[in-house]
Tab-separated table of C-alpha atoms in Angstrom:
chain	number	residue	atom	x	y	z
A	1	UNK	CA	4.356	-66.874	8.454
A	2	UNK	CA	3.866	-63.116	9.432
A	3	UNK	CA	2.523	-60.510	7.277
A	4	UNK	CA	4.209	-57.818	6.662
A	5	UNK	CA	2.597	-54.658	7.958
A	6	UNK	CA	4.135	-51.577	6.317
A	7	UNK	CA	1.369	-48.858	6.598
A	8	UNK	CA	2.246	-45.727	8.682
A	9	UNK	CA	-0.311	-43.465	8.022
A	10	UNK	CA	-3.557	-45.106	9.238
A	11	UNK	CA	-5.895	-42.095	10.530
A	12	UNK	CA	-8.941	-42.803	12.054
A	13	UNK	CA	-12.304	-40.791	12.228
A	14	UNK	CA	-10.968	-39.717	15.412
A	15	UNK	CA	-7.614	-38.449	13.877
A	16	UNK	CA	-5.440	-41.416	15.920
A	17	UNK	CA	-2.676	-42.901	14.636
A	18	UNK	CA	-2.112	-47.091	14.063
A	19	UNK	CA	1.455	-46.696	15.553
A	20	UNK	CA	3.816	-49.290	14.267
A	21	UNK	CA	7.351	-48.998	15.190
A	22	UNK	CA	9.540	-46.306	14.016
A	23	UNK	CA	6.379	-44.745	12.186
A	24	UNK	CA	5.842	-41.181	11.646
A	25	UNK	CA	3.654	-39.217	13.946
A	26	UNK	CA	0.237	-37.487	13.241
A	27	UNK	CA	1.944	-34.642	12.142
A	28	UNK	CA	4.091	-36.033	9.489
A	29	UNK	CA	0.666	-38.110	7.773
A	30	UNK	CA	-1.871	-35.750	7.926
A	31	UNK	CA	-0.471	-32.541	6.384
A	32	UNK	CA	-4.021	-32.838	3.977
A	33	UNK	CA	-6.859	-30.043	3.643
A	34	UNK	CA	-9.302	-30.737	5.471
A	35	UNK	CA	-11.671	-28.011	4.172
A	36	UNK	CA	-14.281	-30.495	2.673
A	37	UNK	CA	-13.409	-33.449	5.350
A	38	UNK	CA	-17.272	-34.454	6.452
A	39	UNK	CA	-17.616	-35.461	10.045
A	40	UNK	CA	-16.956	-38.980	10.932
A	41	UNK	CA	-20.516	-41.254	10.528
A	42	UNK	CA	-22.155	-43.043	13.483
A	43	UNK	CA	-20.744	-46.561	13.965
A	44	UNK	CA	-23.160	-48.601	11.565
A	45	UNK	CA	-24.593	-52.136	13.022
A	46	UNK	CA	-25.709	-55.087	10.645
A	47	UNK	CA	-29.103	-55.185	10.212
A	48	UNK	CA	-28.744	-58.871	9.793
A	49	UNK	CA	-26.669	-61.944	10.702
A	50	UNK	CA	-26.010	-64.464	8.100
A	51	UNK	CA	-24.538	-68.072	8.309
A	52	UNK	CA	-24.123	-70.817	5.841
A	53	UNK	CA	-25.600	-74.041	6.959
A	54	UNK	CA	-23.456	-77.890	6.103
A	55	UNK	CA	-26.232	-77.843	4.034
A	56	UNK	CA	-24.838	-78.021	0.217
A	57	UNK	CA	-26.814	-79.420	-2.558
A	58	UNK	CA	-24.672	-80.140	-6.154
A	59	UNK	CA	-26.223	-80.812	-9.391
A	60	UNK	CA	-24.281	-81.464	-11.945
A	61	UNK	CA	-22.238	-77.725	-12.117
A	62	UNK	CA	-24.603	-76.162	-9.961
A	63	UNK	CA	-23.887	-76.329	-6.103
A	64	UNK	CA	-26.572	-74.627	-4.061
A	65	UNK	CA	-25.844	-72.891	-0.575
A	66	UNK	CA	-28.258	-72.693	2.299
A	67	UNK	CA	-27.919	-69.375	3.839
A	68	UNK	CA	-29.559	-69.117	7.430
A	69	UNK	CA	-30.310	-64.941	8.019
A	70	UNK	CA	-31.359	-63.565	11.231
A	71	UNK	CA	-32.716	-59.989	11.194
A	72	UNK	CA	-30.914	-58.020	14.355
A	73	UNK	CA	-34.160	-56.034	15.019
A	74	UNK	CA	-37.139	-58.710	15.952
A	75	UNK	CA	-35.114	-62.144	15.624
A	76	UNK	CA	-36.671	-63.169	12.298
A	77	UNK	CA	-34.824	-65.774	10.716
A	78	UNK	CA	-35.087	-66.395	6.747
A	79	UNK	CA	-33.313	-69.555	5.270
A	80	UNK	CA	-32.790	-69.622	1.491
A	81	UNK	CA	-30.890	-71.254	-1.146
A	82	UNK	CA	-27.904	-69.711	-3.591
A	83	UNK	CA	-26.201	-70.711	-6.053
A	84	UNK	CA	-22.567	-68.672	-7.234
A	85	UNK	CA	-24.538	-67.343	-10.110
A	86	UNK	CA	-26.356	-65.378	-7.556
A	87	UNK	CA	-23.559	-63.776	-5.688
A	88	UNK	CA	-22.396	-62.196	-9.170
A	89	UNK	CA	-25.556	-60.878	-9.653
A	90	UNK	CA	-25.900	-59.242	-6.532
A	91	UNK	CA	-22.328	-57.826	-6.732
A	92	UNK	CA	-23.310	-56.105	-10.072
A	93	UNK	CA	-26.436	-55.095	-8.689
A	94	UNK	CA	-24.889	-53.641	-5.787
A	95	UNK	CA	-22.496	-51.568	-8.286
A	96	UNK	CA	-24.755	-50.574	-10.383
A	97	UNK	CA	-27.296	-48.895	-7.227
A	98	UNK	CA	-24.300	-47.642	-5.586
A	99	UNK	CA	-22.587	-45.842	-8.543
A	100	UNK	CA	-20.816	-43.403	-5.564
A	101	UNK	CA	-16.683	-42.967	-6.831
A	102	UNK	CA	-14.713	-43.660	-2.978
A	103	UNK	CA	-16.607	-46.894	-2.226
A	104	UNK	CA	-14.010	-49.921	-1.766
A	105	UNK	CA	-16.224	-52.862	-3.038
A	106	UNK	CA	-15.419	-56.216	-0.514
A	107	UNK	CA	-14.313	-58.736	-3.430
A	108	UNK	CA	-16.393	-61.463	-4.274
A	109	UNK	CA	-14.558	-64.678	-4.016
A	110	UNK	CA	-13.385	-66.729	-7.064
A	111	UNK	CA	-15.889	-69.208	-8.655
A	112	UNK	CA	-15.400	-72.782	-7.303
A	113	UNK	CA	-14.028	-75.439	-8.969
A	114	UNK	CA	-17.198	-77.419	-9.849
A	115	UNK	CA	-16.231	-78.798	-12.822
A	116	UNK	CA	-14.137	-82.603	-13.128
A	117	UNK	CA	-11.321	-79.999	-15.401
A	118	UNK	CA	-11.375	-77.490	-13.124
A	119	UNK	CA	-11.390	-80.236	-9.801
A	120	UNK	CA	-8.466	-81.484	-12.060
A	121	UNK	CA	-6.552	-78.559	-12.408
A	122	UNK	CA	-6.710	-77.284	-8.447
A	123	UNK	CA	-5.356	-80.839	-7.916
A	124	UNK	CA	-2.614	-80.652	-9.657
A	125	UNK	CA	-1.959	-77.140	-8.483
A	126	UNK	CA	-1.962	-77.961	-4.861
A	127	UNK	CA	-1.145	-82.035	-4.833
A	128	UNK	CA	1.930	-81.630	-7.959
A	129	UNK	CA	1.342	-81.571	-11.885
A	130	UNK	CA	2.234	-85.633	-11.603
A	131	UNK	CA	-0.461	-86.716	-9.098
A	132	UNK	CA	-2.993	-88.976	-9.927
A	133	UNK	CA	-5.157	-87.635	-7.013
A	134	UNK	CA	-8.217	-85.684	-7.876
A	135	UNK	CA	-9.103	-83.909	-4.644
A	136	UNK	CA	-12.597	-83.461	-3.751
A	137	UNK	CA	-14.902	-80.425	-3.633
A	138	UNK	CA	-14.099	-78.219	-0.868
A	139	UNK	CA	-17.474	-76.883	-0.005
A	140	UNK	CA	-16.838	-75.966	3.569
A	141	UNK	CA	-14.066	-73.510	2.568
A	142	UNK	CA	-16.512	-71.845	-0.082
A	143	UNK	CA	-19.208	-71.456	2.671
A	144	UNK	CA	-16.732	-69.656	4.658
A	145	UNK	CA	-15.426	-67.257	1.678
A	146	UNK	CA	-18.971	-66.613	0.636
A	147	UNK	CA	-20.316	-65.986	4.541
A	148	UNK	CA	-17.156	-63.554	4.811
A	149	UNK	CA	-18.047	-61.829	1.764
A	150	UNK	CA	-21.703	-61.579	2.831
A	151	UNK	CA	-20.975	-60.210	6.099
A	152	UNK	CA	-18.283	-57.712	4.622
A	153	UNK	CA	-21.201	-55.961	2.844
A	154	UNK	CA	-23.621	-56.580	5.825
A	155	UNK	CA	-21.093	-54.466	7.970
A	156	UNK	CA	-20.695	-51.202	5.322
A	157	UNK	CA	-22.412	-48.622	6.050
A	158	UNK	CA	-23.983	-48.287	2.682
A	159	UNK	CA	-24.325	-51.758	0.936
A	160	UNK	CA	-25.438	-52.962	4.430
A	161	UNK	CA	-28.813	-50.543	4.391
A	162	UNK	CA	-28.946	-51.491	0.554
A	163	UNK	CA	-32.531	-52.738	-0.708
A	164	UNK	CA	-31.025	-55.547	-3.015
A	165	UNK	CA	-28.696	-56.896	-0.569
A	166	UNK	CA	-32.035	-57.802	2.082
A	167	UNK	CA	-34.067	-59.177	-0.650
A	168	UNK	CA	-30.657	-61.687	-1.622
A	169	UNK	CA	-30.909	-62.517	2.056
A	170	UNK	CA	-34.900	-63.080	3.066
A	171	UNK	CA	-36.501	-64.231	-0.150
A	172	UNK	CA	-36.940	-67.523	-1.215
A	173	UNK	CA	-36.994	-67.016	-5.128
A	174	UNK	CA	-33.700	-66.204	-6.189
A	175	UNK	CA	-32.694	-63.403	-7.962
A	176	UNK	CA	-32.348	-63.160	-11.650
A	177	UNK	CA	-29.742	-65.424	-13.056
A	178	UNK	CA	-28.789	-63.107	-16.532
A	179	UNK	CA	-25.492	-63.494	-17.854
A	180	UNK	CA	-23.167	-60.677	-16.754
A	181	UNK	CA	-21.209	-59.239	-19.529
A	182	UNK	CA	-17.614	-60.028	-19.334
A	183	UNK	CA	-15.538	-56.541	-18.533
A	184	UNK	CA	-18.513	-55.308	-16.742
A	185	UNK	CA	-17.024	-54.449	-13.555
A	186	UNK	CA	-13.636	-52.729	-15.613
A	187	UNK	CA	-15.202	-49.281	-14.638
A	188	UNK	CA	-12.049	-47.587	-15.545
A	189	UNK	CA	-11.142	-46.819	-18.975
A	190	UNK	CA	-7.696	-48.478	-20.114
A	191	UNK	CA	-6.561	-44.864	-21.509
A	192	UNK	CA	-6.136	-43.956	-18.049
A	193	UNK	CA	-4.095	-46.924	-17.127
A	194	UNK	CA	-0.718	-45.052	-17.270
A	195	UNK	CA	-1.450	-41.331	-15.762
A	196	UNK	CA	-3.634	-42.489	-12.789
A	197	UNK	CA	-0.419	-44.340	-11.382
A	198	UNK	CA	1.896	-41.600	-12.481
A	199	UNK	CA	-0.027	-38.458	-11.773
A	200	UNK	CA	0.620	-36.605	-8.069
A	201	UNK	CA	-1.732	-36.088	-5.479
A	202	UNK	CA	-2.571	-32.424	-4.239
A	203	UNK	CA	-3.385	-34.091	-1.051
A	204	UNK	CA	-0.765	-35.773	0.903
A	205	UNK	CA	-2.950	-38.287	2.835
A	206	UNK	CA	-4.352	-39.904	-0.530
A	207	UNK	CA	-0.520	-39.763	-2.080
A	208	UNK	CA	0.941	-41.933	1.206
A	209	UNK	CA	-2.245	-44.084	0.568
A	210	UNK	CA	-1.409	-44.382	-2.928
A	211	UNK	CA	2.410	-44.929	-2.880
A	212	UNK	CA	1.599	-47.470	0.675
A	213	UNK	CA	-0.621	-49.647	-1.686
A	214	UNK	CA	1.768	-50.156	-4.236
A	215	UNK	CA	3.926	-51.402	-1.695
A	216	UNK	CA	1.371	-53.496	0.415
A	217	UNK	CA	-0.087	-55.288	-2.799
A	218	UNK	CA	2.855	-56.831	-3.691
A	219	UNK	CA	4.257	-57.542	-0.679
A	220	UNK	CA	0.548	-59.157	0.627
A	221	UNK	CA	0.755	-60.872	-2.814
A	222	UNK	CA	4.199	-62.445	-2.295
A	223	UNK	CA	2.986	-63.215	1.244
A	224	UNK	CA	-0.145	-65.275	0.320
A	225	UNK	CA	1.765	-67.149	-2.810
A	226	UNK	CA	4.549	-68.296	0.018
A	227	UNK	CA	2.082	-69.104	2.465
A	228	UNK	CA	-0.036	-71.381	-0.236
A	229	UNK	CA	2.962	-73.035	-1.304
A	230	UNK	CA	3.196	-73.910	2.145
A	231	UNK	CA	0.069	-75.251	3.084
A	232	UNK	CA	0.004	-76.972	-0.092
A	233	UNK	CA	3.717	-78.824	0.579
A	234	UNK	CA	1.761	-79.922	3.103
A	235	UNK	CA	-1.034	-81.600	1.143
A	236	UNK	CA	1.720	-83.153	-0.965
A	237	UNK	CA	3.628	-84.441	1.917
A	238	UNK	CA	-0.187	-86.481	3.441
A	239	UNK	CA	-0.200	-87.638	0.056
A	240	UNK	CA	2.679	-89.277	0.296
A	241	UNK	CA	2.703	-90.858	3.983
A	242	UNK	CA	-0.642	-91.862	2.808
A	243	UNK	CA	0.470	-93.895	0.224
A	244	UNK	CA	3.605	-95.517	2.744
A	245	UNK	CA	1.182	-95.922	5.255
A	246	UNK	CA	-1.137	-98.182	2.905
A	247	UNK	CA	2.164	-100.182	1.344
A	248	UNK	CA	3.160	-100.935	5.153
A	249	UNK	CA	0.239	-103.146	5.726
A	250	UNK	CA	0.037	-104.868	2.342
A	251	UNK	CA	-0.212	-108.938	2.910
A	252	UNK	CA	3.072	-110.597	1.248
A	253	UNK	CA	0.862	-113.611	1.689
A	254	UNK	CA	3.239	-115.743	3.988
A	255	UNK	CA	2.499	-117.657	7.036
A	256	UNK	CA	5.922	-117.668	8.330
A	257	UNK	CA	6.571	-116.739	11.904
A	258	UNK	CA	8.638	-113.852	10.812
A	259	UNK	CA	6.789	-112.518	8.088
A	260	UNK	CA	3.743	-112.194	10.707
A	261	UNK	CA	6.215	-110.469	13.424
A	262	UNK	CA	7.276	-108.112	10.100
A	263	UNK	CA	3.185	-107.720	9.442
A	264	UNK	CA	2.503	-106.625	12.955
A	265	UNK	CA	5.662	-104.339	13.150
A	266	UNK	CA	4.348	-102.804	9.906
A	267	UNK	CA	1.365	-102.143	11.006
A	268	UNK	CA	1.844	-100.150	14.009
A	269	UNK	CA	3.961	-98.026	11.981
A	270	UNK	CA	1.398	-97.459	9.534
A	271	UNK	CA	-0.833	-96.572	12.583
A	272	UNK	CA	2.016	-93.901	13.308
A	273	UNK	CA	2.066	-92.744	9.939
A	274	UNK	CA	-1.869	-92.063	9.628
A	275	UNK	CA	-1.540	-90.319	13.110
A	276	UNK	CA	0.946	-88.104	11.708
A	277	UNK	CA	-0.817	-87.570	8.609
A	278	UNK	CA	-4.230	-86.728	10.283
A	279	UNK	CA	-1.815	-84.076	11.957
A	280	UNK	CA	-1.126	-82.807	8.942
A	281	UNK	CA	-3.742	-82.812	7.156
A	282	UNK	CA	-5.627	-80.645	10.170
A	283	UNK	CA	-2.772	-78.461	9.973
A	284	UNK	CA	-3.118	-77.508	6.352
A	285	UNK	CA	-6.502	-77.103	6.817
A	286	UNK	CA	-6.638	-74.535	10.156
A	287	UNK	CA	-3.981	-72.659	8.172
A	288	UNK	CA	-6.019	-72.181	4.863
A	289	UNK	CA	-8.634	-71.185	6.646
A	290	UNK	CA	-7.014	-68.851	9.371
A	291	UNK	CA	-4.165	-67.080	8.228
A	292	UNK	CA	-4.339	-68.205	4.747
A	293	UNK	CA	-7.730	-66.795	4.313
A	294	UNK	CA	-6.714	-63.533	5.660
A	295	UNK	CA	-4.056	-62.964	2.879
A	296	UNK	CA	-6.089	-64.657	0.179
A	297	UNK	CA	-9.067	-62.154	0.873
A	298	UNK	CA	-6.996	-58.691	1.098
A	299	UNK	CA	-4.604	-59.756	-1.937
A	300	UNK	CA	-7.835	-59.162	-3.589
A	301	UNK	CA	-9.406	-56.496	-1.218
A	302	UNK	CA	-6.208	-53.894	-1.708
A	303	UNK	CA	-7.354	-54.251	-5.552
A	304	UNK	CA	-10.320	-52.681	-4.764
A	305	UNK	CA	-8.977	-49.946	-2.707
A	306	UNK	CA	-6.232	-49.666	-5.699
A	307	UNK	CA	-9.474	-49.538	-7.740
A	308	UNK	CA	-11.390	-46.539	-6.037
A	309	UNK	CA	-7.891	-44.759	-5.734
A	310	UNK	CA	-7.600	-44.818	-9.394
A	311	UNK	CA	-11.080	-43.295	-9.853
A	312	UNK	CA	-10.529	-40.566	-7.941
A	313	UNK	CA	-6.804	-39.208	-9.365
A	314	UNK	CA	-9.324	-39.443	-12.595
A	315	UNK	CA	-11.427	-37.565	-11.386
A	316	UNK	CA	-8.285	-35.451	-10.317
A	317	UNK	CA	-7.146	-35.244	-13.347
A	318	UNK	CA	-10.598	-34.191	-15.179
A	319	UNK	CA	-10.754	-31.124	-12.233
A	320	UNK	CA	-7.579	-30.122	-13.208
A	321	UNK	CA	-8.147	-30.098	-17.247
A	322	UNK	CA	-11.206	-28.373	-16.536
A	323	UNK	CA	-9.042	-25.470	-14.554
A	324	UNK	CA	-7.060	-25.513	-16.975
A	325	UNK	CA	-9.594	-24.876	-19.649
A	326	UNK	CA	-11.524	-22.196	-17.414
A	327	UNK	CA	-8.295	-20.148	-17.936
A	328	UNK	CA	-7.896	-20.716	-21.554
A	329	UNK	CA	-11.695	-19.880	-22.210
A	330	UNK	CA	-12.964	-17.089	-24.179
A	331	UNK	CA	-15.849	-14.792	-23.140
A	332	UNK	CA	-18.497	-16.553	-24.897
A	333	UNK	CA	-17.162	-19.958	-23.925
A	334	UNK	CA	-16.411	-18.272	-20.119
A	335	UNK	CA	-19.936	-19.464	-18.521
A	336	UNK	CA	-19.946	-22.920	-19.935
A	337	UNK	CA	-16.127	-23.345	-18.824
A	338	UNK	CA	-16.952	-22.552	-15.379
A	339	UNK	CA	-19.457	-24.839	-14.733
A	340	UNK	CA	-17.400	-27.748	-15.949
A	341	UNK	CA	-15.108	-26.518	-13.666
A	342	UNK	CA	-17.345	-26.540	-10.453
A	343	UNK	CA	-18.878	-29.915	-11.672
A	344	UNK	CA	-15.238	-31.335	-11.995
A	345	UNK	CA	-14.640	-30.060	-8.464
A	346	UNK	CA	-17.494	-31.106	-6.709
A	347	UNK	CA	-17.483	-34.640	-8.387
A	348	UNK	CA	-13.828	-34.819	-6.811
A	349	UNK	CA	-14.279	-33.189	-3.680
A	350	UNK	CA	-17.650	-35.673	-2.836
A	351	UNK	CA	-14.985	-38.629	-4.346
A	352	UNK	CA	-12.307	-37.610	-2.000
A	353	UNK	CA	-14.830	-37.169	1.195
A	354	UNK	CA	-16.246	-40.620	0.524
A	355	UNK	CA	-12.772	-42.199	0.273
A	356	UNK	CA	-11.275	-40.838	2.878
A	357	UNK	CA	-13.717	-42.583	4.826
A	358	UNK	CA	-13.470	-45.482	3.762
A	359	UNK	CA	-9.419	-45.895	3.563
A	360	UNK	CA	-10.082	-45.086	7.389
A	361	UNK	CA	-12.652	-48.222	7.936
A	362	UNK	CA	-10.634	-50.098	5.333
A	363	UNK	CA	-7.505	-50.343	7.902
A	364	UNK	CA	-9.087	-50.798	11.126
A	365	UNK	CA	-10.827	-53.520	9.582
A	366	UNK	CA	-7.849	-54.798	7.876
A	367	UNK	CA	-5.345	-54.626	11.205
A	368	UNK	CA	-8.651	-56.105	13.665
A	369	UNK	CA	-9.015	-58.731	10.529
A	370	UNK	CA	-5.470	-59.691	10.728
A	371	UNK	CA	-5.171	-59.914	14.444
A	372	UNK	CA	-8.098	-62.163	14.691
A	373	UNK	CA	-7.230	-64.239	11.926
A	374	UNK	CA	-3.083	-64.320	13.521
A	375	UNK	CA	-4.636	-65.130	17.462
A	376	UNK	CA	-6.829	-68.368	15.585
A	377	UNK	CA	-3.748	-69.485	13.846
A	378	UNK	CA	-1.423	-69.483	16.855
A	379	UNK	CA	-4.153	-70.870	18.363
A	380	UNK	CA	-5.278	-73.739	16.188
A	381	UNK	CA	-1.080	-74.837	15.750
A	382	UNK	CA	-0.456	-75.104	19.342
A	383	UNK	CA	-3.510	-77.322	19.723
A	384	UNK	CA	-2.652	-79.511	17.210
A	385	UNK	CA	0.689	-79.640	17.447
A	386	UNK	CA	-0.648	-81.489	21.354
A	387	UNK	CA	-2.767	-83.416	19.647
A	388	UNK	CA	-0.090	-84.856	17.033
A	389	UNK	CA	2.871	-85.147	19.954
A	390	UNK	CA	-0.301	-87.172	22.505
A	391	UNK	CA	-0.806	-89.602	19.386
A	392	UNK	CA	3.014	-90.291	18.630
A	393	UNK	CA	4.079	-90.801	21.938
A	394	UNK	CA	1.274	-93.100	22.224
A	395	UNK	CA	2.550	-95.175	18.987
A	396	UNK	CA	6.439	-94.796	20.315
A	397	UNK	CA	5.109	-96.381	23.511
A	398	UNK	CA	3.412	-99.452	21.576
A	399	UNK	CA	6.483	-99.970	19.622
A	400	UNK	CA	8.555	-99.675	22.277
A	401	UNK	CA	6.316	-102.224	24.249
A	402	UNK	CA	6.337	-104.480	20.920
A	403	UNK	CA	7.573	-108.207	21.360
A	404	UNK	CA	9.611	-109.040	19.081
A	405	UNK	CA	10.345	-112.559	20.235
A	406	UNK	CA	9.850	-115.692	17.444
């Protein structure tokens, strides 16, 4: 299934284009001011590599994560041990230090399903509400959400320098575990819920950004619902030939000659069956975890770029009132009115510089993201789809070759 791609104004620090067809040149995207436009950073490097280890320890509803770091500079390696708890903490930590309006925070993924009712209700989500399979915990695909989260911050050039984030990584004792107030993260007000998607841009480039989210975040969510019910049609469908595979080779408990030809027929069809379902069943799972975790992670990522772009037409908004009010004030009030003003201005104009920036990184990460992620898919269903077509054609020939003679 193929994302739709709709973006056509995707400038990068170099002023280039993304060119998708029929798009609109450089000249019809970047008709912004770019009086306050900071020069482009230095490429940032990780300072570290990270990667989770098979290593996953669960105790009752805790499930601990081994986390192998290598720092780039002199090759020293740190292994220590995390539990989810840990990840919220440093996400709210990581807010909290880095309090700069731009930044588009990489989303932290969902808690897993540690719980026997939660286990119970992804079941029934992905297998049908009438299964009576509860599916086990799936803590390779956490490892992989958490390690992509981990090395989405490692790569920004500002979370990736930050303090908090290399004491996470290289000490043993874990970080605080307090209990994060719920709402905490909300850093918008609700009262600005209707003008900051309403209120015009004065710059162009942040408007096309604004009205191509709108679009993309639907359209990415739409994609990544399909795409699950997909992958999870086939979890349903191994289910099933599971289930036919295991009645074929039931003993009916006769020793007649044909009942044993029927039992050996049988069972080289249920052989078939498990063949195909092992196909399947790697299918669903190179798909979650190629394609599927592409959309899964930027259905959530484009609501924190929808998030920063709401802060700053606040921001917007507040230079504006305070303009407004500089040209309403009276002589005594004259002084204090213009200071707002220039505070309301530069808090925008330092917003603005940050996220333009970061809109930039945001969607050559994004396209080099998806590519990756598209070339593994391809990839991983052509080699399977071998695999799947060796073993059949080996059970065709054995039942083919079958003797069927009393």
């Amino acid at each position: 299934m193929e994302e739709k791609e709709t973006s056509n104004h995707l400038p990068n620090e170099e002023n280039e284009t993304f060119s998708e067809p029929n798009s609109p040149t450089l000249e019809t995207v970047s008709g912004f001011s770019t009086c306050s436009s900071p020069l482009p950073p230095e490429p940032f490097e990780p300072l570290f590599s990270v990667k989770f280890s098979g290593n996953v320890e669960k105790d009752g509803d805790v499930v601990k994560y081994t986390i192998k770091t290598k720092k780039i500079s002199d090759d020293s390696s740190y292994s220590v041990q995390r539990q989810y708890e840990d990840f919220e903490w440093l996400e709210h930590c990581l807010i909290t230090a880095n309090p700069l309006p731009g930044l588009i925070f990489p989303p932290l993924p969902p808690r897993p399903p540690i719980t026997s009712e939660m286990a119970e209700a992804r079941s029934k989500k992905q297998l049908g509400n009438s299964t009576k399979t509860l599916m086990g915990d799936q803590f390779n695909k956490d490892c992989l959400q958490l390690e992509q989260y981990l090395r989405l911050l490692l790569s920004h050039r500002l979370f990736g320098k930050d303090e908090g984030l290399e004491k996470f990584l290289t000490e043993k004792e874990p970080p605080p575990r307090a209990k994060i107030k719920k709402g905490f993260f909300n850093r918008l007000s609700e009262s600005l819920e209707g003008r900051k998607h309403t209120h015009r841009d004065c710059e162009e480039f942040f408007q096309k950004e604004r009205d191509w989210v709108s679009k993309y975040s639907l359209q990415i969510k739409d994609i990544n619902e399909a795409f699950s019910s997909v992958v999870y049609s086939q979890q349903r469908l191994c289910s099933i030939i599971g289930h036919l595979a295991t009645a074929l080779t039931l003993n009916r408990g006769s020793n007649e000659p044909a009942a044993k030809l029927e039992a050996k027929l049988c069972g080289l069809f249920s052989e078939a069956l498990e063949d195909a379902r092992h196909g399947i069943q790697v299918l669903s799972y190179n798909e979650e975890n190629t394609l599927g975790a592409y959309l899964n992670l930027y259905t959530s990522y484009i609501e924190s770029e929808k998030e920063m772009l709401a802060q700053r037409t606040s921001l917007l908004v507040e230079y504006e009132n305070a303009n407004k009010a500089l040209d309403k004030a009276k002589p005594l009030k004259k002084q204090a009115a213009e200071n707002a003003k220039l505070s309301a201005e530069k808090a925008f104009e330092d917003c603005s510089d940050v996220a333009r920036q970061e809109i930039k990184k945001f969607h050559r990460q994004r396209i080099s993201m998806f590519q990756e992620s598209l070339e593994k898919f391809a990839e991983a269903e052509l080699r399977n789809a071998r695999d799947v077509a060796a073993m059949l054609a080996k059970s065709l020939t054995k039942i083919k070759q079958f003797d069927v003679t009393l």
